[in-house]
mmCIF file of C-alpha atoms in Angstrom:
data_model
loop_
_atom_site.group_PDB
_atom_site.id
_atom_site.type_symbol
_atom_site.label_atom_id
_atom_site.label_comp_id
_atom_site.label_asym_id
_atom_site.label_seq_id
_atom_site.Cartn_x
_atom_site.Cartn_y
_atom_site.Cartn_z
ATOM 1 C CA UNK A 1 92.753 110.749 55.135
ATOM 2 C CA UNK A 2 89.040 111.448 53.895
ATOM 3 C CA UNK A 3 86.744 113.933 54.933
ATOM 4 C CA UNK A 4 84.533 111.442 56.764
ATOM 5 C CA UNK A 5 87.509 109.743 58.054
ATOM 6 C CA UNK A 6 88.839 112.992 59.549
ATOM 7 C CA UNK A 7 85.306 114.281 60.774
ATOM 8 C CA UNK A 8 85.488 110.662 63.056
ATOM 9 C CA UNK A 9 88.884 110.775 64.772
ATOM 10 C CA UNK A 10 88.351 114.561 65.702
ATOM 11 C CA UNK A 11 84.909 113.346 66.761
ATOM 12 C CA UNK A 12 86.548 110.240 68.915
ATOM 13 C CA UNK A 13 88.823 112.844 70.566
ATOM 14 C CA UNK A 14 86.287 115.142 71.499
ATOM 15 C CA UNK A 15 85.000 112.792 73.464
ATOM 16 C CA UNK A 16 82.495 111.370 71.894
ATOM 17 C CA UNK A 17 78.491 113.004 71.953
ATOM 18 C CA UNK A 18 78.091 116.822 72.935
ATOM 19 C CA UNK A 19 77.056 116.862 76.759
ATOM 20 C CA UNK A 20 73.693 117.967 76.033
ATOM 21 C CA UNK A 21 73.187 115.002 73.398
ATOM 22 C CA UNK A 22 74.403 112.791 75.471
ATOM 23 C CA UNK A 23 71.597 113.826 78.490
ATOM 24 C CA UNK A 24 69.037 113.676 76.140
ATOM 25 C CA UNK A 25 69.950 110.752 74.480
ATOM 26 C CA UNK A 26 70.131 108.441 77.669
ATOM 27 C CA UNK A 27 66.782 110.716 79.065
ATOM 28 C CA UNK A 28 65.479 108.563 75.656
ATOM 29 C CA UNK A 29 67.259 105.481 76.222
ATOM 30 C CA UNK A 30 65.997 105.289 80.003
ATOM 31 C CA UNK A 31 62.180 106.426 78.893
ATOM 32 C CA UNK A 32 62.255 103.499 76.211
ATOM 33 C CA UNK A 33 63.901 101.458 79.072
ATOM 34 C CA UNK A 34 61.011 101.582 81.023
ATOM 35 C CA UNK A 35 58.423 101.136 78.633
ATOM 36 C CA UNK A 36 60.085 97.725 77.852
ATOM 37 C CA UNK A 37 60.057 96.464 81.403
ATOM 38 C CA UNK A 38 56.566 97.807 81.798
ATOM 39 C CA UNK A 39 55.515 95.635 78.261
ATOM 40 C CA UNK A 40 57.502 92.569 79.656
ATOM 41 C CA UNK A 41 55.699 92.534 82.665
ATOM 42 C CA UNK A 42 52.043 92.473 80.543
ATOM 43 C CA UNK A 43 53.560 89.734 78.838
ATOM 44 C CA UNK A 44 54.490 87.876 81.857
ATOM 45 C CA UNK A 45 50.909 88.698 83.611
ATOM 46 C CA UNK A 46 49.760 87.361 80.419
ATOM 47 C CA UNK A 47 51.724 83.762 80.724
ATOM 48 C CA UNK A 48 49.952 83.225 84.146
ATOM 49 C CA UNK A 49 46.262 85.028 83.711
ATOM 50 C CA UNK A 50 45.007 81.695 84.270
ATOM 51 C CA UNK A 51 46.386 81.038 87.326
ATOM 52 C CA UNK A 52 45.931 84.700 88.441
ATOM 53 C CA UNK A 53 42.250 84.432 88.360
ATOM 54 C CA UNK A 54 42.327 81.193 90.278
ATOM 55 C CA UNK A 55 43.939 82.444 92.913
ATOM 56 C CA UNK A 56 47.257 79.800 92.704
ATOM 57 C CA UNK A 57 49.355 83.032 92.907
ATOM 58 C CA UNK A 58 49.165 86.833 93.023
ATOM 59 C CA UNK A 59 51.370 89.753 91.148
ATOM 60 C CA UNK A 60 52.374 92.703 92.860
ATOM 61 C CA UNK A 61 54.051 96.065 91.739
ATOM 62 C CA UNK A 62 56.387 97.830 94.079
ATOM 63 C CA UNK A 63 58.535 101.277 92.538
ATOM 64 C CA UNK A 64 62.003 101.473 93.778
ATOM 65 C CA UNK A 65 64.929 103.606 93.077
ATOM 66 C CA UNK A 66 66.665 102.534 90.497
ATOM 67 C CA UNK A 67 70.472 104.302 90.256
ATOM 68 C CA UNK A 68 72.732 104.806 87.251
ATOM 69 C CA UNK A 69 76.213 105.989 86.704
ATOM 70 C CA UNK A 70 75.161 108.627 83.909
ATOM 71 C CA UNK A 71 71.255 108.754 83.801
ATOM 72 C CA UNK A 72 70.668 109.209 87.887
ATOM 73 C CA UNK A 73 68.180 108.456 89.969
ATOM 74 C CA UNK A 74 64.545 106.925 88.649
ATOM 75 C CA UNK A 75 61.732 104.666 89.920
ATOM 76 C CA UNK A 76 60.817 101.307 88.076
ATOM 77 C CA UNK A 77 58.907 98.872 88.929
ATOM 78 C CA UNK A 78 59.909 95.933 90.617
ATOM 79 C CA UNK A 79 57.167 92.694 89.564
ATOM 80 C CA UNK A 80 56.681 89.960 92.054
ATOM 81 C CA UNK A 81 54.837 87.132 91.354
ATOM 82 C CA UNK A 82 53.609 85.349 95.012
ATOM 83 C CA UNK A 83 53.244 81.810 94.818
ATOM 84 C CA UNK A 84 52.300 79.892 98.218
ATOM 85 C CA UNK A 85 55.077 81.163 100.736
ATOM 86 C CA UNK A 86 57.413 82.358 97.963
ATOM 87 C CA UNK A 87 58.271 85.047 96.273
ATOM 88 C CA UNK A 88 59.615 85.986 92.776
ATOM 89 C CA UNK A 89 60.751 88.988 91.657
ATOM 90 C CA UNK A 90 61.632 90.921 88.714
ATOM 91 C CA UNK A 91 64.472 93.503 89.541
ATOM 92 C CA UNK A 92 65.641 95.764 87.063
ATOM 93 C CA UNK A 93 69.068 96.192 86.704
ATOM 94 C CA UNK A 94 69.248 99.158 83.881
ATOM 95 C CA UNK A 95 69.884 99.663 80.881
ATOM 96 C CA UNK A 96 73.278 100.617 80.814
ATOM 97 C CA UNK A 97 75.184 97.662 81.053
ATOM 98 C CA UNK A 98 78.050 95.759 78.534
ATOM 99 C CA UNK A 99 76.827 94.326 75.040
ATOM 100 C CA UNK A 100 72.467 94.902 75.681
ATOM 101 C CA UNK A 101 70.376 97.540 76.159
ATOM 102 C CA UNK A 102 69.074 96.606 79.767
ATOM 103 C CA UNK A 103 68.499 94.196 82.212
ATOM 104 C CA UNK A 104 66.418 92.531 85.132
ATOM 105 C CA UNK A 105 67.525 89.572 87.542
ATOM 106 C CA UNK A 106 64.972 87.442 88.538
ATOM 107 C CA UNK A 107 64.820 86.435 91.982
ATOM 108 C CA UNK A 108 63.653 83.529 93.730
ATOM 109 C CA UNK A 109 64.620 81.681 97.026
ATOM 110 C CA UNK A 110 66.859 79.530 95.178
ATOM 111 C CA UNK A 111 68.273 81.586 93.142
ATOM 112 C CA UNK A 112 68.852 84.431 90.316
ATOM 113 C CA UNK A 113 69.059 84.395 86.768
ATOM 114 C CA UNK A 114 69.081 87.587 84.414
ATOM 115 C CA UNK A 115 67.962 87.943 81.436
ATOM 116 C CA UNK A 116 68.528 91.244 78.666
ATOM 117 C CA UNK A 117 67.186 93.081 76.361
ATOM 118 C CA UNK A 118 69.199 93.171 73.045
ATOM 119 C CA UNK A 119 67.808 92.886 69.147
ATOM 120 C CA UNK A 120 64.482 93.496 70.025
ATOM 121 C CA UNK A 121 63.807 91.293 72.375
ATOM 122 C CA UNK A 122 63.708 89.864 76.032
ATOM 123 C CA UNK A 123 67.232 86.831 76.321
ATOM 124 C CA UNK A 124 68.051 84.655 79.261
ATOM 125 C CA UNK A 125 71.349 84.397 79.948
ATOM 126 C CA UNK A 126 73.066 81.580 80.230
ATOM 127 C CA UNK A 127 77.385 81.536 81.124
ATOM 128 C CA UNK A 128 77.828 77.871 81.664
ATOM 129 C CA UNK A 129 79.375 76.022 80.141
ATOM 130 C CA UNK A 130 80.038 78.668 77.430
ATOM 131 C CA UNK A 131 77.791 82.206 77.702
ATOM 132 C CA UNK A 132 74.594 81.469 75.620
ATOM 133 C CA UNK A 133 71.322 83.796 74.986
ATOM 134 C CA UNK A 134 67.952 81.903 74.966
ATOM 135 C CA UNK A 135 64.618 83.358 74.255
ATOM 136 C CA UNK A 136 62.808 84.591 77.108
ATOM 137 C CA UNK A 137 59.151 83.102 76.377
ATOM 138 C CA UNK A 138 56.223 81.264 78.429
ATOM 139 C CA UNK A 139 58.728 78.158 78.071
ATOM 140 C CA UNK A 140 61.990 79.215 79.350
ATOM 141 C CA UNK A 141 60.444 81.243 81.801
ATOM 142 C CA UNK A 142 58.397 77.672 83.167
ATOM 143 C CA UNK A 143 62.551 76.549 83.115
ATOM 144 C CA UNK A 144 63.238 79.640 85.250
ATOM 145 C CA UNK A 145 60.908 79.468 87.870
ATOM 146 C CA UNK A 146 62.190 75.849 88.230
ATOM 147 C CA UNK A 147 65.720 76.625 89.210
ATOM 148 C CA UNK A 148 64.892 79.812 91.544
ATOM 149 C CA UNK A 149 62.082 78.677 93.457
ATOM 150 C CA UNK A 150 62.414 76.200 96.193
ATOM 151 C CA UNK B 1 125.779 79.134 98.528
ATOM 152 C CA UNK B 2 125.601 79.281 94.574
ATOM 153 C CA UNK B 3 123.357 82.688 93.705
ATOM 154 C CA UNK B 4 121.315 83.044 90.575
ATOM 155 C CA UNK B 5 122.086 85.731 88.948
ATOM 156 C CA UNK B 6 118.485 85.736 87.099
ATOM 157 C CA UNK B 7 116.793 86.261 89.615
ATOM 158 C CA UNK B 8 114.190 89.098 89.307
ATOM 159 C CA UNK B 9 115.466 92.728 90.410
ATOM 160 C CA UNK B 10 113.246 95.127 92.173
ATOM 161 C CA UNK B 11 113.042 97.003 89.170
ATOM 162 C CA UNK B 12 111.857 93.626 86.560
ATOM 163 C CA UNK B 13 109.178 93.416 89.597
ATOM 164 C CA UNK B 14 108.425 96.840 89.329
ATOM 165 C CA UNK B 15 108.048 96.588 85.774
ATOM 166 C CA UNK B 16 106.218 93.632 85.779
ATOM 167 C CA UNK B 17 103.802 95.553 88.089
ATOM 168 C CA UNK B 18 103.243 98.192 86.432
ATOM 169 C CA UNK B 19 102.401 96.706 83.136
ATOM 170 C CA UNK B 20 99.771 94.263 84.753
ATOM 171 C CA UNK B 21 98.453 97.253 86.284
ATOM 172 C CA UNK B 22 98.262 99.518 83.274
ATOM 173 C CA UNK B 23 97.229 96.871 81.491
ATOM 174 C CA UNK B 24 93.984 95.463 83.930
ATOM 175 C CA UNK B 25 93.428 99.791 83.706
ATOM 176 C CA UNK B 26 92.959 99.958 79.769
ATOM 177 C CA UNK B 27 91.110 96.895 79.864
ATOM 178 C CA UNK B 28 88.681 98.546 82.423
ATOM 179 C CA UNK B 29 88.203 101.732 80.558
ATOM 180 C CA UNK B 30 87.545 100.149 77.130
ATOM 181 C CA UNK B 31 84.879 97.051 79.128
ATOM 182 C CA UNK B 32 83.169 100.570 80.749
ATOM 183 C CA UNK B 33 83.712 102.746 76.737
ATOM 184 C CA UNK B 34 81.228 99.643 75.473
ATOM 185 C CA UNK B 35 78.585 100.423 77.889
ATOM 186 C CA UNK B 36 75.685 102.226 76.303
ATOM 187 C CA UNK B 37 76.106 103.397 72.901
ATOM 188 C CA UNK B 38 79.966 103.329 71.929
ATOM 189 C CA UNK B 39 80.650 100.174 69.868
ATOM 190 C CA UNK B 40 83.464 97.614 70.556
ATOM 191 C CA UNK B 41 83.595 94.095 71.753
ATOM 192 C CA UNK B 42 84.151 92.820 75.249
ATOM 193 C CA UNK B 43 85.393 89.699 76.819
ATOM 194 C CA UNK B 44 81.685 87.394 77.881
ATOM 195 C CA UNK B 45 82.753 87.534 80.993
ATOM 196 C CA UNK B 46 81.336 91.276 81.101
ATOM 197 C CA UNK B 47 78.535 90.773 79.139
ATOM 198 C CA UNK B 48 75.640 91.929 81.313
ATOM 199 C CA UNK B 49 77.255 93.386 83.384
ATOM 200 C CA UNK B 50 75.653 97.220 84.554
ATOM 201 C CA UNK B 51 78.858 100.249 85.235
ATOM 202 C CA UNK B 52 79.521 99.450 89.247
ATOM 203 C CA UNK B 53 80.048 96.245 88.531
ATOM 204 C CA UNK B 54 82.786 96.193 85.698
ATOM 205 C CA UNK B 55 84.453 98.736 88.349
ATOM 206 C CA UNK B 56 84.050 95.904 91.371
ATOM 207 C CA UNK B 57 84.989 93.118 88.914
ATOM 208 C CA UNK B 58 88.140 95.323 87.733
ATOM 209 C CA UNK B 59 88.525 97.084 91.386
ATOM 210 C CA UNK B 60 89.376 93.551 92.543
ATOM 211 C CA UNK B 61 92.045 92.911 89.893
ATOM 212 C CA UNK B 62 93.925 95.688 91.004
ATOM 213 C CA UNK B 63 93.514 94.896 94.000
ATOM 214 C CA UNK B 64 94.897 90.932 93.891
ATOM 215 C CA UNK B 65 97.716 92.596 91.286
ATOM 216 C CA UNK B 66 99.255 95.104 94.519
ATOM 217 C CA UNK B 67 99.425 91.863 96.457
ATOM 218 C CA UNK B 68 100.629 90.178 93.933
ATOM 219 C CA UNK B 69 103.410 92.678 93.507
ATOM 220 C CA UNK B 70 104.083 93.716 97.415
ATOM 221 C CA UNK B 71 104.704 89.512 97.741
ATOM 222 C CA UNK B 72 107.333 90.018 95.025
ATOM 223 C CA UNK B 73 108.874 93.017 95.627
ATOM 224 C CA UNK B 74 109.549 91.824 99.614
ATOM 225 C CA UNK B 75 111.315 88.695 97.556
ATOM 226 C CA UNK B 76 113.049 89.962 95.415
ATOM 227 C CA UNK B 77 114.110 92.347 98.541
ATOM 228 C CA UNK B 78 115.130 89.268 100.839
ATOM 229 C CA UNK B 79 117.121 87.756 97.106
ATOM 230 C CA UNK B 80 118.942 91.314 96.886
ATOM 231 C CA UNK B 81 119.953 90.971 101.074
ATOM 232 C CA UNK B 82 120.718 87.102 100.906
ATOM 233 C CA UNK B 83 122.881 87.772 97.888
ATOM 234 C CA UNK B 84 124.728 90.652 99.325
ATOM 235 C CA UNK B 85 125.136 88.469 102.611
ATOM 236 C CA UNK B 86 126.716 85.507 100.118
ATOM 237 C CA UNK B 87 129.057 87.966 98.271
ATOM 238 C CA UNK B 88 130.162 89.753 101.587
ATOM 239 C CA UNK B 89 131.169 85.664 103.272
ATOM 240 C CA UNK B 90 132.753 84.355 99.897
ATOM 241 C CA UNK B 91 134.925 87.789 99.078
ATOM 242 C CA UNK B 92 136.484 88.135 102.083
ATOM 243 C CA UNK B 93 135.739 92.506 102.583
ATOM 244 C CA UNK B 94 137.942 93.648 105.678
ATOM 245 C CA UNK B 95 134.075 95.622 106.786
ATOM 246 C CA UNK B 96 132.562 94.777 110.214
ATOM 247 C CA UNK B 97 129.287 93.998 108.224
ATOM 248 C CA UNK B 98 131.468 90.728 105.802
ATOM 249 C CA UNK B 99 133.338 89.940 108.876
ATOM 250 C CA UNK B 100 130.266 89.706 110.913
ATOM 251 C CA UNK B 101 128.315 87.605 108.209
ATOM 252 C CA UNK B 102 130.976 85.054 108.020
ATOM 253 C CA UNK B 103 130.898 84.522 111.763
ATOM 254 C CA UNK B 104 127.503 83.459 111.604
ATOM 255 C CA UNK B 105 128.146 81.723 108.212
ATOM 256 C CA UNK B 106 130.378 79.737 110.115
ATOM 257 C CA UNK B 107 127.855 79.169 113.341
ATOM 258 C CA UNK B 108 128.134 74.832 113.753
ATOM 259 C CA UNK B 109 124.805 73.169 114.059
ATOM 260 C CA UNK B 110 123.403 70.235 114.449
ATOM 261 C CA UNK B 111 123.170 69.534 110.603
ATOM 262 C CA UNK B 112 125.840 71.133 109.317
ATOM 263 C CA UNK B 113 125.838 74.645 108.534
ATOM 264 C CA UNK B 114 123.326 76.999 110.512
ATOM 265 C CA UNK B 115 120.842 78.028 107.869
ATOM 266 C CA UNK B 116 120.726 81.478 106.981
ATOM 267 C CA UNK B 117 118.004 83.576 108.280
ATOM 268 C CA UNK B 118 117.066 87.335 106.662
ATOM 269 C CA UNK B 119 115.375 88.487 109.889
ATOM 270 C CA UNK B 120 117.491 86.895 112.670
ATOM 271 C CA UNK B 121 120.757 87.240 111.010
ATOM 272 C CA UNK B 122 121.455 88.954 108.085
ATOM 273 C CA UNK B 123 118.814 92.361 109.155
ATOM 274 C CA UNK B 124 119.383 91.702 112.396
ATOM 275 C CA UNK B 125 123.127 92.613 111.758
ATOM 276 C CA UNK B 126 122.703 95.735 110.002
ATOM 277 C CA UNK B 127 120.167 97.273 112.733
ATOM 278 C CA UNK B 128 123.428 96.287 114.948
ATOM 279 C CA UNK B 129 126.190 97.402 112.600
ATOM 280 C CA UNK B 130 124.424 100.756 110.797
ATOM 281 C CA UNK B 131 122.355 101.988 113.361
ATOM 282 C CA UNK B 132 120.873 105.277 111.142
ATOM 283 C CA UNK B 133 119.703 101.676 108.857
ATOM 284 C CA UNK B 134 117.720 100.353 112.313
ATOM 285 C CA UNK B 135 114.323 102.161 111.826
ATOM 286 C CA UNK B 136 113.975 101.659 107.898
ATOM 287 C CA UNK B 137 115.603 97.740 109.058
ATOM 288 C CA UNK B 138 112.197 97.561 111.399
ATOM 289 C CA UNK B 139 109.830 98.399 108.598
ATOM 290 C CA UNK B 140 110.770 95.942 106.351
ATOM 291 C CA UNK B 141 110.379 93.215 109.397
ATOM 292 C CA UNK B 142 106.835 94.869 108.866
ATOM 293 C CA UNK B 143 106.282 94.169 106.009
ATOM 294 C CA UNK B 144 108.310 90.462 106.417
ATOM 295 C CA UNK B 145 104.992 89.420 108.313
ATOM 296 C CA UNK B 146 102.427 91.144 105.494
ATOM 297 C CA UNK B 147 104.690 89.177 103.098
ATOM 298 C CA UNK B 148 104.581 85.998 104.909
ATOM 299 C CA UNK B 149 100.654 86.795 105.481
ATOM 300 C CA UNK B 150 100.890 86.736 101.825
ATOM 301 C CA UNK B 151 102.614 84.062 101.118
ATOM 302 C CA UNK B 152 100.809 81.396 102.763
ATOM 303 C CA UNK B 153 97.882 81.618 101.414
ATOM 304 C CA UNK B 154 95.875 84.802 103.886
ATOM 305 C CA UNK B 155 93.710 82.426 105.543
ATOM 306 C CA UNK B 156 94.271 83.929 109.012
ATOM 307 C CA UNK B 157 92.823 88.022 110.009
ATOM 308 C CA UNK B 158 95.851 89.851 110.550
ATOM 309 C CA UNK B 159 96.501 92.817 112.369
ATOM 310 C CA UNK B 160 99.327 94.737 110.834
ATOM 311 C CA UNK B 161 99.518 98.190 112.414
ATOM 312 C CA UNK B 162 99.875 99.764 109.033
ATOM 313 C CA UNK B 163 98.256 99.337 104.918
ATOM 314 C CA UNK B 164 100.774 97.811 102.203
ATOM 315 C CA UNK B 165 101.263 98.613 99.070
ATOM 316 C CA UNK B 166 103.566 98.099 96.603
ATOM 317 C CA UNK B 167 104.264 102.285 95.898
ATOM 318 C CA UNK B 168 104.861 102.321 99.782
ATOM 319 C CA UNK B 169 107.038 98.864 100.268
ATOM 320 C CA UNK B 170 109.541 99.896 97.241
ATOM 321 C CA UNK B 171 109.709 102.748 99.206
ATOM 322 C CA UNK B 172 110.774 100.947 102.168
ATOM 323 C CA UNK B 173 113.366 98.691 100.344
ATOM 324 C CA UNK B 174 115.323 101.227 98.701
ATOM 325 C CA UNK B 175 114.995 103.581 102.043
ATOM 326 C CA UNK B 176 116.939 100.712 103.902
ATOM 327 C CA UNK B 177 118.908 99.708 100.631
ATOM 328 C CA UNK B 178 119.882 103.403 100.436
ATOM 329 C CA UNK B 179 120.924 103.141 104.076
ATOM 330 C CA UNK B 180 122.872 99.743 104.201
ATOM 331 C CA UNK B 181 124.472 101.490 100.689
ATOM 332 C CA UNK B 182 123.296 97.846 99.032
ATOM 333 C CA UNK B 183 123.559 98.763 95.472
ATOM 334 C CA UNK B 184 123.693 95.377 93.660
ATOM 335 C CA UNK B 185 119.069 95.512 92.937
#
């Protein structure tokens, strides 16, 4: 067994990253996650800026408490679009998820679509007929709205 | 009545249950380990799930595994008691229980031979002829209601008066078998 392999083996048996490092990594991850959420909200507002200016829709930002097992409780912003009598909300679900660096559920009165952050960008998750990731952008957001709104 | 020598014994059912449960627990740990900084691949069905959602998914699978094991355990116990019944009938043993079983097997009915029933014939005989087994028979009778609910698709909301799980059911069955000295498990 080479020295590198031995070290990796012992580290795996020791339970991974030391506790202090793990906590700071998680805090850093949470901070990055919150910035990504804010940036996404800014993009969404930009996509719909004309409609907001014309009074067709309204944006509301509310802080809610999010609990993630290893990170603990922290505040995160929920962006809500008020369109006519309907609302569509971007509800962050957390950064500690399987296979990606963060997830937001977009909830409307007719349904929910999930977007995830992975590989430096946001993706729309499609599960049927099989798992697919599509870029989340102005065009796909229009599809999402038509699916989650009545 | 020809009995099936390949029927699943209690220990077969228990082994199946343990292996299935261990596999689920292992899969849960693997999936949970793939969250955050750990590496590793997971099944697409878990993609984008949070830790709580992953745990809830596997908790549901474990609960279902427990219920299936309960059904199989009681079915295996039923098989063991029925095989014992027919071995006593055909073996012409002289003990009182065997004599009682032979008597039951000869009861005539409208369509030929009587259909021997686990509860009203076999368990009832054990309860009457081996008084120290009566409480255990009562426990298995309660478990039969649970088995009935499971086997019929759980379409009604049951009232059992107690919770059933594989470990508890195995205890009920093995204690009854000890009381009636049934070794052919």
